[in-house]
Coordinates of C-alpha atoms in Angstrom, one line a residue:
X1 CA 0.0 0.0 0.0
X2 CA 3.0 2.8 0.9
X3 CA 6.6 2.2 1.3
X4 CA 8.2 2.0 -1.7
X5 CA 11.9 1.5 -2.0
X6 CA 12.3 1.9 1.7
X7 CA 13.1 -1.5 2.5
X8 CA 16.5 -1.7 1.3
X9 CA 17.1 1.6 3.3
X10 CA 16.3 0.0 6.7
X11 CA 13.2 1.8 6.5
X12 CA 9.3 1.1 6.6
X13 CA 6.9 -0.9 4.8
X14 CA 2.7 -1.4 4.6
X15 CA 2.0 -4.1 2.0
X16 CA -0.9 -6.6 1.3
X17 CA -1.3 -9.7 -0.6
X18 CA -3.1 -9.9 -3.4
X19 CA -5.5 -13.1 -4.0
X20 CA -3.6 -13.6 -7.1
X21 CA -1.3 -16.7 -6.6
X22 CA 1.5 -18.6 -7.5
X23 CA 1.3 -22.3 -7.1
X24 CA 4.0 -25.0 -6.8
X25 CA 3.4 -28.7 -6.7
X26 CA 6.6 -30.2 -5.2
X27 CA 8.1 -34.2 -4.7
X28 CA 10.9 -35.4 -3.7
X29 CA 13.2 -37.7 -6.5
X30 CA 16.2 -39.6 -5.1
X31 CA 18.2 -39.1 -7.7
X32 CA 20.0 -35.9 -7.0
X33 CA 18.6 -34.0 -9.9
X34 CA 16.4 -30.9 -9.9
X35 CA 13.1 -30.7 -12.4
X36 CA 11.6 -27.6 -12.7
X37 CA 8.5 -27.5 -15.8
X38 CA 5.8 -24.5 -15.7
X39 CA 2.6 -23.9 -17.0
X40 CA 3.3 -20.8 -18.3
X41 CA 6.3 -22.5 -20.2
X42 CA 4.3 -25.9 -22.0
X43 CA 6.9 -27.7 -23.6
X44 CA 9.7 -26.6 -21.6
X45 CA 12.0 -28.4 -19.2
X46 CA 14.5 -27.5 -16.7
X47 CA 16.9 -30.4 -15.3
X48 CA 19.7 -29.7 -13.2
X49 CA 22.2 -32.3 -10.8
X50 CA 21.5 -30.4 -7.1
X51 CA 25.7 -30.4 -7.2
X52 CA 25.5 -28.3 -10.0
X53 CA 23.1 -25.4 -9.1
X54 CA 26.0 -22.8 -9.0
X55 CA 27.4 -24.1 -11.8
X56 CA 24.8 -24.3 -14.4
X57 CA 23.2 -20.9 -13.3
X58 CA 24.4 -18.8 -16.3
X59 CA 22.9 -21.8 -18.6
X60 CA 19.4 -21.7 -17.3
X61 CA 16.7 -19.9 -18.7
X62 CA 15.7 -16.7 -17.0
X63 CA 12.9 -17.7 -15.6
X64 CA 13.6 -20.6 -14.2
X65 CA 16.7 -19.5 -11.9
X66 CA 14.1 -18.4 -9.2
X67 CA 13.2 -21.9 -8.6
X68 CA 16.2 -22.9 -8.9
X69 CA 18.2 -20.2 -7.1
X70 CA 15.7 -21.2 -4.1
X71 CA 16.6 -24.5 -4.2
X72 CA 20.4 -23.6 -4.1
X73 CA 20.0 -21.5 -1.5
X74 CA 18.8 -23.9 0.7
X75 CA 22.0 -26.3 -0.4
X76 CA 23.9 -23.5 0.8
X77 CA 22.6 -22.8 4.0
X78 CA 22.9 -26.8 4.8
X79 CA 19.8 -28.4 4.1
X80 CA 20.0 -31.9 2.5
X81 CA 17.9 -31.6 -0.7
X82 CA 17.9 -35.4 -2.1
X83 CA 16.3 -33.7 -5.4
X84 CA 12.8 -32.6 -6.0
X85 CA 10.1 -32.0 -9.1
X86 CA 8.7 -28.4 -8.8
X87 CA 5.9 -27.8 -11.0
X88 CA 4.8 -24.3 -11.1
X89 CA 1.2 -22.4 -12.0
X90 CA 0.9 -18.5 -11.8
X91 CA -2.2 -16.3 -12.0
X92 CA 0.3 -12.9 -11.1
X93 CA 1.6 -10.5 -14.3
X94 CA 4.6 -11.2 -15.2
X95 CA 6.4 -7.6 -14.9
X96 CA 3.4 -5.9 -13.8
X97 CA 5.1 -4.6 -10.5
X98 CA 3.0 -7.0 -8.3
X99 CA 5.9 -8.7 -6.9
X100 CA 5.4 -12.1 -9.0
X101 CA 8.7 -13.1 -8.8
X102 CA 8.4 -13.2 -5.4
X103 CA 5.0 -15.1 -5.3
X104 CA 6.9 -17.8 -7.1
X105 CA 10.2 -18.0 -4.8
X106 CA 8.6 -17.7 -1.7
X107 CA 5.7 -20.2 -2.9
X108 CA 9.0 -23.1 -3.9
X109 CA 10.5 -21.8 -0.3
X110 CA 7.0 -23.1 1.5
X111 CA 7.3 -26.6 -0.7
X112 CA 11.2 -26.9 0.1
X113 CA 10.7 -26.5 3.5
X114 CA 8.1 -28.6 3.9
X115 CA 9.7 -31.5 2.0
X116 CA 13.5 -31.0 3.2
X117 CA 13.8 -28.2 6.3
X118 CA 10.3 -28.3 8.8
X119 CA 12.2 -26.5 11.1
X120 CA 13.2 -23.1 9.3
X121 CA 11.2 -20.4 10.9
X122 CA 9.3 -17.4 8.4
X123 CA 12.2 -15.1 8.9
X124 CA 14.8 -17.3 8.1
X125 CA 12.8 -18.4 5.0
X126 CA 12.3 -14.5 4.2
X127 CA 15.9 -14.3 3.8
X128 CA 16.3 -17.2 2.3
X129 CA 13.9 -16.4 -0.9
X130 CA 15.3 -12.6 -0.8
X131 CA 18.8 -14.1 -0.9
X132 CA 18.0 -16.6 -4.0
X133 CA 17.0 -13.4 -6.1
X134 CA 19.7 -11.3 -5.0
X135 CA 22.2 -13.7 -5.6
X136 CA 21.1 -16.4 -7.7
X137 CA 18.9 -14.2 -10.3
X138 CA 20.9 -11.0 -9.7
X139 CA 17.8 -8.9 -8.8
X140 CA 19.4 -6.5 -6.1
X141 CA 15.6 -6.6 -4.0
X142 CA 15.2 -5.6 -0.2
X143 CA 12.6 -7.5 2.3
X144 CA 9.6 -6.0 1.1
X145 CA 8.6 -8.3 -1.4
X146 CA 9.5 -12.1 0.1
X147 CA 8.0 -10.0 4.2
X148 CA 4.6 -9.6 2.2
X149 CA 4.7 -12.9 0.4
X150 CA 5.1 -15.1 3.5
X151 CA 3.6 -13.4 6.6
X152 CA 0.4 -11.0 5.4
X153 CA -2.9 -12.6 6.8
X154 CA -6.3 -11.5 5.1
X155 CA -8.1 -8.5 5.5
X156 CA -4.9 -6.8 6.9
X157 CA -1.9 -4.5 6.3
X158 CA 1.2 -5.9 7.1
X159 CA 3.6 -3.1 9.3
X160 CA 7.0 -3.9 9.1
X161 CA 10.1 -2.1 10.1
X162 CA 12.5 -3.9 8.3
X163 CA 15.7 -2.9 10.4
X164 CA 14.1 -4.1 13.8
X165 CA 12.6 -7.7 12.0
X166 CA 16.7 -8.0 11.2
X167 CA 17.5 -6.8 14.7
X168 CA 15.2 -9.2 16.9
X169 CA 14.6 -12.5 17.3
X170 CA 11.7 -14.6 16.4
X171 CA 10.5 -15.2 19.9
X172 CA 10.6 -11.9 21.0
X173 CA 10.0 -10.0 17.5
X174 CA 7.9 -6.8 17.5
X175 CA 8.8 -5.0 15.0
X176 CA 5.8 -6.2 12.5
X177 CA 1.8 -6.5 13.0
X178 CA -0.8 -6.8 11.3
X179 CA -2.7 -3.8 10.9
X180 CA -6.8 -4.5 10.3
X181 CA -7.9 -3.4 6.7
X182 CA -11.4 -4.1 6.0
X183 CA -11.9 -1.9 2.0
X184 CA -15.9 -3.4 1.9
X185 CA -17.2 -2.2 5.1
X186 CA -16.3 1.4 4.1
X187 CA -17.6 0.9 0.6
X188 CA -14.0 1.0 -0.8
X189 CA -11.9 -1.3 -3.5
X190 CA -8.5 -1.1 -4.5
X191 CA -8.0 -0.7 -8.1
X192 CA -4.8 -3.0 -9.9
X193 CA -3.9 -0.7 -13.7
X194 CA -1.3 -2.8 -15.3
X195 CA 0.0 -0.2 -17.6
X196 CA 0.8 -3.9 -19.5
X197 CA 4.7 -2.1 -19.5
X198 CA 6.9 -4.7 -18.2
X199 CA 9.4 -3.8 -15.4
X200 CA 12.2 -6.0 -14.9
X201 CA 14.1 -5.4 -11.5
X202 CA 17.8 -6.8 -12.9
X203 CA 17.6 -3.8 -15.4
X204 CA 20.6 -1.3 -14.5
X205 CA 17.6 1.3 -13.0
X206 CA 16.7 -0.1 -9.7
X207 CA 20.4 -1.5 -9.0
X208 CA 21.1 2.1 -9.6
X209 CA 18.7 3.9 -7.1
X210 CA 20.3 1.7 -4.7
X211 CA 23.1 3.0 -5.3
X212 CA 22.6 6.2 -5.0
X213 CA 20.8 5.5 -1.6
X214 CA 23.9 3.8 -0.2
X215 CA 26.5 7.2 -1.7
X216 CA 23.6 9.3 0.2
X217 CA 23.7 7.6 3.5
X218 CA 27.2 7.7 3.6
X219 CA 27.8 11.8 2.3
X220 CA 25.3 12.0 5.5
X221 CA 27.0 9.6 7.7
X222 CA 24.1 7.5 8.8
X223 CA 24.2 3.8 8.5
X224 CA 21.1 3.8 6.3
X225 CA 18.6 6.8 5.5
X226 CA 16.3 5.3 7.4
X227 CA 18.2 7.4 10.4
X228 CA 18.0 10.7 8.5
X229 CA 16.1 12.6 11.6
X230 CA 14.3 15.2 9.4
X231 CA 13.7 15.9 5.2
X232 CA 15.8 19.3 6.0
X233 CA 18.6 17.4 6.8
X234 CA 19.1 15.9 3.3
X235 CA 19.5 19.5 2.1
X236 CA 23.2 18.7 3.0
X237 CA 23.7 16.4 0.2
X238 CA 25.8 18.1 -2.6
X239 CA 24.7 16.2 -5.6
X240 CA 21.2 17.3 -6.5
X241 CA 20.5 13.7 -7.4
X242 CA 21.4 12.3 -4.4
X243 CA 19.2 15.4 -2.6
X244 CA 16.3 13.9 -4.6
X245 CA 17.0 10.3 -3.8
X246 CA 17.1 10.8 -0.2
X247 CA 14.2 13.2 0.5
X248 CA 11.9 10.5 -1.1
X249 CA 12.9 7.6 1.2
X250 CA 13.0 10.1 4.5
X251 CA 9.1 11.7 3.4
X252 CA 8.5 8.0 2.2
X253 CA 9.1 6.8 5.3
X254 CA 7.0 9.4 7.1
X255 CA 4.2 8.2 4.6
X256 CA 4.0 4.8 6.1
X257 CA 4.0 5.4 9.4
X258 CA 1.2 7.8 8.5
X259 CA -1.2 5.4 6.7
X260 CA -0.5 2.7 9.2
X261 CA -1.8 5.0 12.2
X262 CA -4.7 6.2 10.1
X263 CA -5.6 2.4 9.7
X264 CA -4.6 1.4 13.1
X265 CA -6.7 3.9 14.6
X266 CA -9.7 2.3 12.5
X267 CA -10.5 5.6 10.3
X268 CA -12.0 5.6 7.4
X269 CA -9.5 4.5 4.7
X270 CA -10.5 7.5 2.2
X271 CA -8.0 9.0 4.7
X272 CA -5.1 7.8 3.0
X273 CA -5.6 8.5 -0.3
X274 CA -4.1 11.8 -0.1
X275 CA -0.9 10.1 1.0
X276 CA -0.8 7.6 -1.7
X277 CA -0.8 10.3 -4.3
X278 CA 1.9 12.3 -2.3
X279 CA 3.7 8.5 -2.7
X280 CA 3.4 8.5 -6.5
X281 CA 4.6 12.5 -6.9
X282 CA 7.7 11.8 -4.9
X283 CA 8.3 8.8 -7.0
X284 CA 7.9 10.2 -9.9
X285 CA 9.9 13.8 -9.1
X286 CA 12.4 12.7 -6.8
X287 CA 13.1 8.8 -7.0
X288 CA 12.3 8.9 -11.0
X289 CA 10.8 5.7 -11.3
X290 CA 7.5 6.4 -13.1
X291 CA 7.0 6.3 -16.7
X292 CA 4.2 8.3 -18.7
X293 CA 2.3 5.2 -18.8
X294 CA 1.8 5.3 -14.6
X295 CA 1.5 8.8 -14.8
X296 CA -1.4 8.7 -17.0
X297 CA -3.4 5.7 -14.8
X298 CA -2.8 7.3 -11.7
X299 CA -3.8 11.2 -13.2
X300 CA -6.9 9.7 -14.8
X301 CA -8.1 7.4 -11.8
X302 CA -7.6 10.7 -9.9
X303 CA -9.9 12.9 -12.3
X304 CA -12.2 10.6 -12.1
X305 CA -12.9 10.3 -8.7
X306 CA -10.0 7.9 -6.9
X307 CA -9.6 9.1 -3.6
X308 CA -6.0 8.4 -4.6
X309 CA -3.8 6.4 -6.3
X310 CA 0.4 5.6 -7.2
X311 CA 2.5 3.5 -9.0
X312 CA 3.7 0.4 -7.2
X313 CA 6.8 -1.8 -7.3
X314 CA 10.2 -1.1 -8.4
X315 CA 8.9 1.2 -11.2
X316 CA 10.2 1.7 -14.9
X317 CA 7.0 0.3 -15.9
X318 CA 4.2 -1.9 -14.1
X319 CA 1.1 -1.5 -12.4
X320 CA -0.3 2.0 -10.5
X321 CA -3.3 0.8 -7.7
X322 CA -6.2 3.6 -7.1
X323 CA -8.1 3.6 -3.9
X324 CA -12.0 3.9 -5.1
X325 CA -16.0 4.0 -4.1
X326 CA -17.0 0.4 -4.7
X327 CA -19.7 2.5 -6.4
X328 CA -17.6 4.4 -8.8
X329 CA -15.0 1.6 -10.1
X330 CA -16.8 1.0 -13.6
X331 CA -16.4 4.6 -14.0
X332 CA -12.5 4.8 -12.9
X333 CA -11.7 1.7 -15.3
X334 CA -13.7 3.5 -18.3
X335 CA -11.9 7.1 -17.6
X336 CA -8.5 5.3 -17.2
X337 CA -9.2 3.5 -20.5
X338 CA -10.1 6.3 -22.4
X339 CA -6.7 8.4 -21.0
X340 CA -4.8 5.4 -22.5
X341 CA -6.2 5.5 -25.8
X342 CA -6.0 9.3 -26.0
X343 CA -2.2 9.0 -25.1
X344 CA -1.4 6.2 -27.7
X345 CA -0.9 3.8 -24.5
X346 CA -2.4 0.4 -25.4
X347 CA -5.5 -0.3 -23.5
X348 CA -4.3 -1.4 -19.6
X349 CA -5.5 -4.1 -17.5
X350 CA -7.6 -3.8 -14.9
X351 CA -8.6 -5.4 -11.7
X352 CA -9.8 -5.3 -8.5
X353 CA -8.1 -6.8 -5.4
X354 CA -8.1 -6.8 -1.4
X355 CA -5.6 -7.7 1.7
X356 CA -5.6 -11.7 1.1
X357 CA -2.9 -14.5 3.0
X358 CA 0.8 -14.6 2.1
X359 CA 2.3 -18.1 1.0
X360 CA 0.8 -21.6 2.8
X361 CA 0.3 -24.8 2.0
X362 CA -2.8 -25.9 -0.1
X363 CA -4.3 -29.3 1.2

């Protein structure tokens, strides 16, 4: 819902599930060999010896080093995988910014575990999926993502401060909670516009904002920006660049803990719509992650009566959300449409979603 690119800076993040799934049908083989097939790939086969994950990852197709880079990341952590079949089945867009490539490590995480490692607790399997992409794909992603994937419950907002989850351990851990988020007794639904303008986050862009985040933190001698005390402190920053990379991750920061007391204090969730579309202008001005495409769903959601709306993900393409009357959606999804077409933009996707369960096993 808010937080965007704050996880990797220590910061704060507010996300939901979506009822969109990924699903993975997992057995064990004895014969040390990984097979990975896909539904969304008919005809194509992935078979790799467990000894030569590491070796063969350059050789793989694209899509199917998640998998596998989950399944080497449990190799590498200790975990005795005698070889396994994964077949996957995906309902999520494929580079629409709705974190599907997390939906299908963290759903091959759940199987593994299951099969191989019972005893791995949710944080430890957080990491491990984060640590697979990073790694493995070479998708430089915080928490936010793999946190969302495997701990949000239904009908809530997940509040997480990612530097605290790190910091405590799991008996003792109160850095998250679920936050109640009820859209249909307030007459409210949140609005998916898949701009149907792929993102992809190993591109150089989001490697790059990291970057930049890390150079600021450290012209401003804080671990992380998440302990910038106050947006006029990033005034310091020399580089203009930096200045604008830095003031959206302090005011995004602010952003989340705003929505998450609105919510927690049980208001009316038209409350935060102002804050999303604050969300979406910092993005856009300061982080410079939007593309005309978002700009255009999230200016003609507003117009037509959103109470507000952003992009979400990574950005350089994707998906913007819009926070609308139950009432008025049909007329949202016609505006936005008509935007698109007047812009040249191919018509977007739309859909509507709400706060559903992160990752579990389907019996």
């Amino acid at each position: 819902m808010i937080g965007e690119h704050t996880d990797y800076n220590d910061g704060f993040v507010l996300p939901i599930a979506l009822p969109l799934v990924v699903e993975c049908a997992a057995r064990v083989r004895p014969d040390q060999q990984v097979r990975v097939t896909s539904r969304q790939r008919p005809g194509e086969t992935v078979l790799v010896a467990v000894a030569e994950l590491a070796a063969q990852r350059d050789r793989v197709p694209g899509w199917s080093r998640y998998p596998l880079g989950v399944v080497a990341e449990f190799v590498r952590r200790g975990h005795a995988v005698d070889g396994v079949d994964l077949v996957l089945d995906g309902a999520v867009p494929i580079g629409a910014g709705l974190s599907s490539s997390a939906a299908l490590s963290c759903a091959v995480a759940i199987a593994l575990r299951d099969l191989f490692a019972p005893t791995v607790t949710d944080r430890a399997l957080i990491e491990l999926a984060r640590a697979a992409e990073n790694d493995y794909v070479g998708a430089p992603t915080g928490l936010l993502d793999q946190s969302a994937s495997i701990m949000c419950t239904a009908g809530h907002a997940l509040f997480l401060d990612i530097r605290g989850f790190l910091a405590d351990d799991d008996a003792n851990n109160v850095a998250y909670e679920q936050i109640p988020f009820d859209l249909a007794r307030f007459g409210l639904e949140l609005l998916v516009i898949d701009t149907g303008q792929p993102h992809e986050l190993v591109d150089g862009g989001y490697a790059e904002r990291r970057a930049q985040c890390e150079a600021a933190a450290a012209e401003l001698g804080v671990p992380a920006l998440r302990d910038v005390a106050a947006v006029a402190d990033v005034a310091r920053l020399a580089d203009p660049v930096l200045r604008r990379r830095a003031r959206h991750v302090v005011t995004e920061n602010a952003r989340v803990l705003r929505v998450a007391e609105e919510l927690r204090s049980g208001a009316d969730p038209r409350a935060i719509g102002p804050v999303l579309t604050a969300a979406h202008a910092s993005l856009r001005d300061d982080f410079e992650v939007s593309t005309p495409a978002l700009d255009t769903a999230v200016a003609a959601a507003r117009a037509a009566g959103a109470h507000g709306a952003r992009m979400v993900g990574g950005g350089f393409g994707g998906s913007a959300i819009a926070l609308v009357d139950r009432a008025h959606t049909a007329a949202v999804v016609d505006a936005t449409r008509k935007q698109f077409a007047d812009a040249g933009f191919a018509e977007p996707r739309t859909f509507v979603v709400g706060p559903a369960a992160g990752a579990h096993r389907l019996d």
